[in-house]
Amino acid sequence: RGSQWLLRHGVAGVLHPDDDHLDRAARDRAARGLADSVTSELRLVRPDGESIWVVQSLRLLTDPLGGVPQFVSHYADVTEGRLAREAKQ
């Protein structure tokens, strides 16, 4: 998947279906002003179908001139650490 595909589909196109509620909850918290930035750990699905674990940092950007608010997200791959923690349990 290239950048153009991701721009058309957004995070919903790569979000693991079982973690959709985590993304929605993060966006809801930010939209309601409960937090400036929301961080959560969730899974994304790669093009080959494999899931990876990421930490999502999400922030709502508002336009003081009344434009449409937009979410900005940063994702960091934490798959190795997550799998190591699970192996210890």
Tab-separated table of N, CA and C in Angstrom:
chain	number	residue	atom	x	y	z
A	1	ARG	N	0.848	-1.179	0.000
A	1	ARG	CA	0.000	0.000	0.000
A	1	ARG	C	0.883	1.228	0.000
A	2	GLY	N	0.568	2.122	-0.867
A	2	GLY	CA	1.340	3.349	-0.945
A	2	GLY	C	0.675	4.485	-0.195
A	3	SER	N	1.325	5.623	-0.223
A	3	SER	CA	0.808	6.782	0.499
A	3	SER	C	-0.534	7.249	-0.066
A	4	GLN	N	-0.726	7.143	-1.381
A	4	GLN	CA	-2.000	7.558	-1.972
A	4	GLN	C	-3.143	6.664	-1.503
A	5	TRP	N	-2.877	5.366	-1.389
A	5	TRP	CA	-3.886	4.438	-0.883
A	5	TRP	C	-4.259	4.821	0.544
A	6	LEU	N	-3.243	5.088	1.372
A	6	LEU	CA	-3.491	5.430	2.767
A	6	LEU	C	-4.253	6.751	2.892
A	7	LEU	N	-3.947	7.712	2.046
A	7	LEU	CA	-4.680	8.972	2.075
A	7	LEU	C	-6.154	8.774	1.725
A	8	ARG	N	-6.436	7.866	0.800
A	8	ARG	CA	-7.833	7.595	0.412
A	8	ARG	C	-8.586	6.821	1.479
A	9	HIS	N	-7.934	5.860	2.142
A	9	HIS	CA	-8.619	4.965	3.065
A	9	HIS	C	-8.473	5.356	4.535
A	10	GLY	N	-7.430	6.090	4.867
A	10	GLY	CA	-7.224	6.499	6.258
A	10	GLY	C	-6.886	5.326	7.153
A	11	VAL	N	-6.838	5.598	8.426
A	11	VAL	CA	-6.467	4.567	9.393
A	11	VAL	C	-7.483	3.430	9.412
A	12	ALA	N	-8.718	3.709	9.078
A	12	ALA	CA	-9.742	2.657	9.074
A	12	ALA	C	-9.389	1.533	8.114
A	13	GLY	N	-8.628	1.853	7.079
A	13	GLY	CA	-8.244	0.841	6.102
A	13	GLY	C	-7.167	-0.113	6.585
A	14	VAL	N	-6.475	0.241	7.664
A	14	VAL	CA	-5.394	-0.609	8.169
A	14	VAL	C	-5.591	-1.016	9.624
A	15	LEU	N	-6.587	-0.484	10.273
A	15	LEU	CA	-6.857	-0.783	11.675
A	15	LEU	C	-7.392	-2.205	11.827
A	16	HIS	N	-6.847	-2.934	12.790
A	16	HIS	CA	-7.345	-4.282	13.070
A	16	HIS	C	-8.795	-4.159	13.526
A	17	PRO	N	-9.713	-4.965	12.969
A	17	PRO	CA	-11.136	-4.815	13.293
A	17	PRO	C	-11.443	-4.958	14.783
A	18	ASP	N	-10.667	-5.753	15.508
A	18	ASP	CA	-10.926	-5.921	16.941
A	18	ASP	C	-10.485	-4.715	17.768
A	19	ASP	N	-9.738	-3.800	17.158
A	19	ASP	CA	-9.246	-2.631	17.887
A	19	ASP	C	-9.919	-1.336	17.465
A	20	ASP	N	-10.938	-1.435	16.638
A	20	ASP	CA	-11.658	-0.254	16.171
A	20	ASP	C	-12.185	0.564	17.346
A	21	HIS	N	-12.679	-0.111	18.380
A	21	HIS	CA	-13.239	0.600	19.530
A	21	HIS	C	-12.183	1.432	20.257
A	22	LEU	N	-10.924	0.991	20.245
A	22	LEU	CA	-9.852	1.753	20.885
A	22	LEU	C	-9.589	3.061	20.140
A	23	ASP	N	-9.574	2.983	18.822
A	23	ASP	CA	-9.369	4.179	18.008
A	23	ASP	C	-10.537	5.145	18.179
A	24	ARG	N	-11.756	4.620	18.160
A	24	ARG	CA	-12.937	5.479	18.334
A	24	ARG	C	-12.937	6.143	19.697
A	25	ALA	N	-12.553	5.405	20.746
A	25	ALA	CA	-12.515	5.968	22.097
A	25	ALA	C	-11.472	7.084	22.198
A	26	ALA	N	-10.320	6.885	21.571
A	26	ALA	CA	-9.271	7.907	21.582
A	26	ALA	C	-9.751	9.172	20.879
A	27	ARG	N	-10.368	8.999	19.717
A	27	ARG	CA	-10.869	10.154	18.974
A	27	ARG	C	-11.977	10.868	19.747
A	28	ASP	N	-12.821	10.108	20.409
A	28	ASP	CA	-13.905	10.704	21.199
A	28	ASP	C	-13.346	11.526	22.356
A	29	ARG	N	-12.350	10.981	23.069
A	29	ARG	CA	-11.734	11.718	24.191
A	29	ARG	C	-11.128	13.029	23.714
A	30	ALA	N	-10.422	12.983	22.595
A	30	ALA	CA	-9.796	14.196	22.065
A	30	ALA	C	-10.855	15.190	21.590
A	31	ALA	N	-11.872	14.708	20.904
A	31	ALA	CA	-12.916	15.582	20.366
A	31	ALA	C	-13.704	16.270	21.476
A	32	ARG	N	-13.899	15.578	22.607
A	32	ARG	CA	-14.637	16.166	23.726
A	32	ARG	C	-13.755	17.039	24.614
A	33	GLY	N	-12.466	17.141	24.261
A	33	GLY	CA	-11.569	17.991	25.026
A	33	GLY	C	-11.133	17.398	26.351
A	34	LEU	N	-11.271	16.082	26.507
A	34	LEU	CA	-10.885	15.433	27.758
A	34	LEU	C	-9.376	15.286	27.886
A	35	ALA	N	-8.671	15.412	26.779
A	35	ALA	CA	-7.215	15.310	26.781
A	35	ALA	C	-6.670	16.034	25.557
A	36	ASP	N	-5.504	16.678	25.723
A	36	ASP	CA	-4.866	17.331	24.575
A	36	ASP	C	-4.354	16.296	23.583
A	37	SER	N	-3.836	15.204	24.128
A	37	SER	CA	-3.282	14.120	23.317
A	37	SER	C	-3.699	12.799	23.953
A	38	VAL	N	-4.018	11.835	23.123
A	38	VAL	CA	-4.455	10.522	23.617
A	38	VAL	C	-3.520	9.466	23.043
A	39	THR	N	-3.043	8.583	23.913
A	39	THR	CA	-2.145	7.518	23.495
A	39	THR	C	-2.798	6.173	23.772
A	40	SER	N	-2.723	5.269	22.809
A	40	SER	CA	-3.265	3.927	22.994
A	40	SER	C	-2.429	2.917	22.212
A	41	GLU	N	-2.485	1.680	22.638
A	41	GLU	CA	-1.774	0.603	21.952
A	41	GLU	C	-2.808	-0.228	21.214
A	42	LEU	N	-2.585	-0.391	19.922
A	42	LEU	CA	-3.537	-1.140	19.106
A	42	LEU	C	-2.812	-1.805	17.951
A	43	ARG	N	-3.559	-2.570	17.166
A	43	ARG	CA	-2.977	-3.312	16.041
A	43	ARG	C	-3.368	-2.701	14.709
A	44	LEU	N	-2.410	-2.741	13.794
A	44	LEU	CA	-2.658	-2.399	12.397
A	44	LEU	C	-2.395	-3.645	11.570
A	45	VAL	N	-3.047	-3.745	10.426
A	45	VAL	CA	-2.905	-4.913	9.564
A	45	VAL	C	-2.083	-4.525	8.341
A	46	ARG	N	-0.989	-5.254	8.153
A	46	ARG	CA	-0.122	-5.015	6.992
A	46	ARG	C	-0.770	-5.582	5.730
A	47	PRO	N	-0.269	-5.193	4.553
A	47	PRO	CA	-0.840	-5.699	3.294
A	47	PRO	C	-0.816	-7.220	3.182
A	48	ASP	N	0.167	-7.869	3.827
A	48	ASP	CA	0.233	-9.332	3.759
A	48	ASP	C	-0.696	-10.009	4.765
A	49	GLY	N	-1.463	-9.203	5.524
A	49	GLY	CA	-2.423	-9.744	6.479
A	49	GLY	C	-1.879	-9.891	7.891
A	50	GLU	N	-0.581	-9.724	8.065
A	50	GLU	CA	0.019	-9.829	9.394
A	50	GLU	C	-0.318	-8.580	10.212
A	51	SER	N	-0.579	-8.785	11.505
A	51	SER	CA	-0.849	-7.659	12.398
A	51	SER	C	0.433	-7.207	13.066
A	52	ILE	N	0.544	-5.904	13.254
A	52	ILE	CA	1.644	-5.350	14.029
A	52	ILE	C	1.043	-4.511	15.156
A	53	TRP	N	1.770	-4.401	16.258
A	53	TRP	CA	1.345	-3.586	17.387
A	53	TRP	C	1.972	-2.206	17.251
A	54	VAL	N	1.177	-1.178	17.498
A	54	VAL	CA	1.665	0.192	17.450
A	54	VAL	C	1.146	0.967	18.655
A	55	VAL	N	1.888	1.997	19.018
A	55	VAL	CA	1.382	2.990	19.955
A	55	VAL	C	0.918	4.152	19.107
A	56	GLN	N	-0.340	4.499	19.280
A	56	GLN	CA	-0.941	5.608	18.540
A	56	GLN	C	-0.996	6.820	19.464
A	57	SER	N	-0.435	7.931	19.017
A	57	SER	CA	-0.576	9.209	19.710
A	57	SER	C	-1.443	10.084	18.822
A	58	LEU	N	-2.565	10.504	19.353
A	58	LEU	CA	-3.569	11.202	18.555
A	58	LEU	C	-3.850	12.571	19.172
A	59	ARG	N	-4.020	13.555	18.326
A	59	ARG	CA	-4.318	14.913	18.785
A	59	ARG	C	-5.337	15.536	17.831
A	60	LEU	N	-6.231	16.323	18.374
A	60	LEU	CA	-7.213	17.034	17.562
A	60	LEU	C	-6.683	18.430	17.269
A	61	LEU	N	-6.615	18.781	16.001
A	61	LEU	CA	-6.214	20.124	15.597
A	61	LEU	C	-7.464	20.915	15.251
A	62	THR	N	-7.633	22.030	15.913
A	62	THR	CA	-8.789	22.873	15.628
A	62	THR	C	-8.323	24.118	14.895
A	63	ASP	N	-9.201	24.666	14.115
A	63	ASP	CA	-8.921	25.868	13.331
A	63	ASP	C	-9.589	27.047	14.028
A	64	PRO	N	-8.815	28.024	14.502
A	64	PRO	CA	-9.430	29.159	15.190
A	64	PRO	C	-10.363	29.970	14.295
A	65	LEU	N	-10.266	29.775	12.987
A	65	LEU	CA	-11.149	30.493	12.063
A	65	LEU	C	-12.414	29.710	11.739
A	66	GLY	N	-12.607	28.586	12.431
A	66	GLY	CA	-13.838	27.825	12.254
A	66	GLY	C	-13.775	26.730	11.214
A	67	GLY	N	-12.594	26.422	10.704
A	67	GLY	CA	-12.464	25.328	9.741
A	67	GLY	C	-12.734	23.986	10.395
A	68	VAL	N	-12.808	22.972	9.601
A	68	VAL	CA	-13.117	21.630	10.081
A	68	VAL	C	-11.948	21.093	10.921
A	69	PRO	N	-12.210	20.684	12.172
A	69	PRO	CA	-11.151	20.081	12.982
A	69	PRO	C	-10.657	18.781	12.346
A	70	GLN	N	-9.381	18.506	12.521
A	70	GLN	CA	-8.805	17.286	11.968
A	70	GLN	C	-7.960	16.599	13.029
A	71	PHE	N	-7.889	15.287	12.925
A	71	PHE	CA	-7.041	14.511	13.815
A	71	PHE	C	-5.682	14.310	13.161
A	72	VAL	N	-4.650	14.392	13.977
A	72	VAL	CA	-3.295	14.075	13.555
A	72	VAL	C	-2.835	12.931	14.437
A	73	SER	N	-2.329	11.878	13.810
A	73	SER	CA	-1.886	10.704	14.569
A	73	SER	C	-0.450	10.368	14.219
A	74	HIS	N	0.238	9.851	15.202
A	74	HIS	CA	1.593	9.336	15.017
A	74	HIS	C	1.563	7.889	15.497
A	75	TYR	N	2.188	7.003	14.732
A	75	TYR	CA	2.215	5.581	15.078
A	75	TYR	C	3.657	5.121	15.214
A	76	ALA	N	3.944	4.415	16.303
A	76	ALA	CA	5.271	3.836	16.520
A	76	ALA	C	5.105	2.323	16.652
A	77	ASP	N	5.854	1.589	15.857
A	77	ASP	CA	5.801	0.122	15.875
A	77	ASP	C	6.423	-0.386	17.180
A	78	VAL	N	5.618	-1.095	17.974
A	78	VAL	CA	6.079	-1.659	19.252
A	78	VAL	C	5.903	-3.177	19.268
A	79	THR	N	5.843	-3.775	18.077
A	79	THR	CA	5.573	-5.208	17.958
A	79	THR	C	6.581	-6.044	18.732
A	80	GLU	N	7.871	-5.777	18.549
A	80	GLU	CA	8.886	-6.594	19.217
A	80	GLU	C	8.739	-6.545	20.732
A	81	GLY	N	8.562	-5.360	21.276
A	81	GLY	CA	8.396	-5.227	22.724
A	81	GLY	C	7.137	-5.911	23.225
A	82	ARG	N	6.065	-5.780	22.477
A	82	ARG	CA	4.792	-6.401	22.865
A	82	ARG	C	4.930	-7.924	22.876
A	83	LEU	N	5.543	-8.491	21.833
A	83	LEU	CA	5.717	-9.936	21.758
A	83	LEU	C	6.654	-10.432	22.861
A	84	ALA	N	7.673	-9.657	23.200
A	84	ALA	CA	8.600	-10.035	24.276
A	84	ALA	C	7.865	-10.057	25.616
A	85	ARG	N	7.015	-9.050	25.861
A	85	ARG	CA	6.223	-9.021	27.112
A	85	ARG	C	5.290	-10.222	27.188
A	86	GLU	N	4.635	-10.532	26.080
A	86	GLU	CA	3.710	-11.666	26.059
A	86	GLU	C	4.438	-12.977	26.267
A	87	ALA	N	5.666	-13.098	25.757
A	87	ALA	CA	6.441	-14.335	25.906
A	87	ALA	C	6.851	-14.558	27.362
A	88	LYS	N	7.039	-13.487	28.119
A	88	LYS	CA	7.416	-13.595	29.518
A	88	LYS	C	6.256	-14.041	30.396
A	89	GLN	N	5.045	-13.831	29.942
A	89	GLN	CA	3.864	-14.159	30.756
A	89	GLN	C	3.529	-15.625	30.706
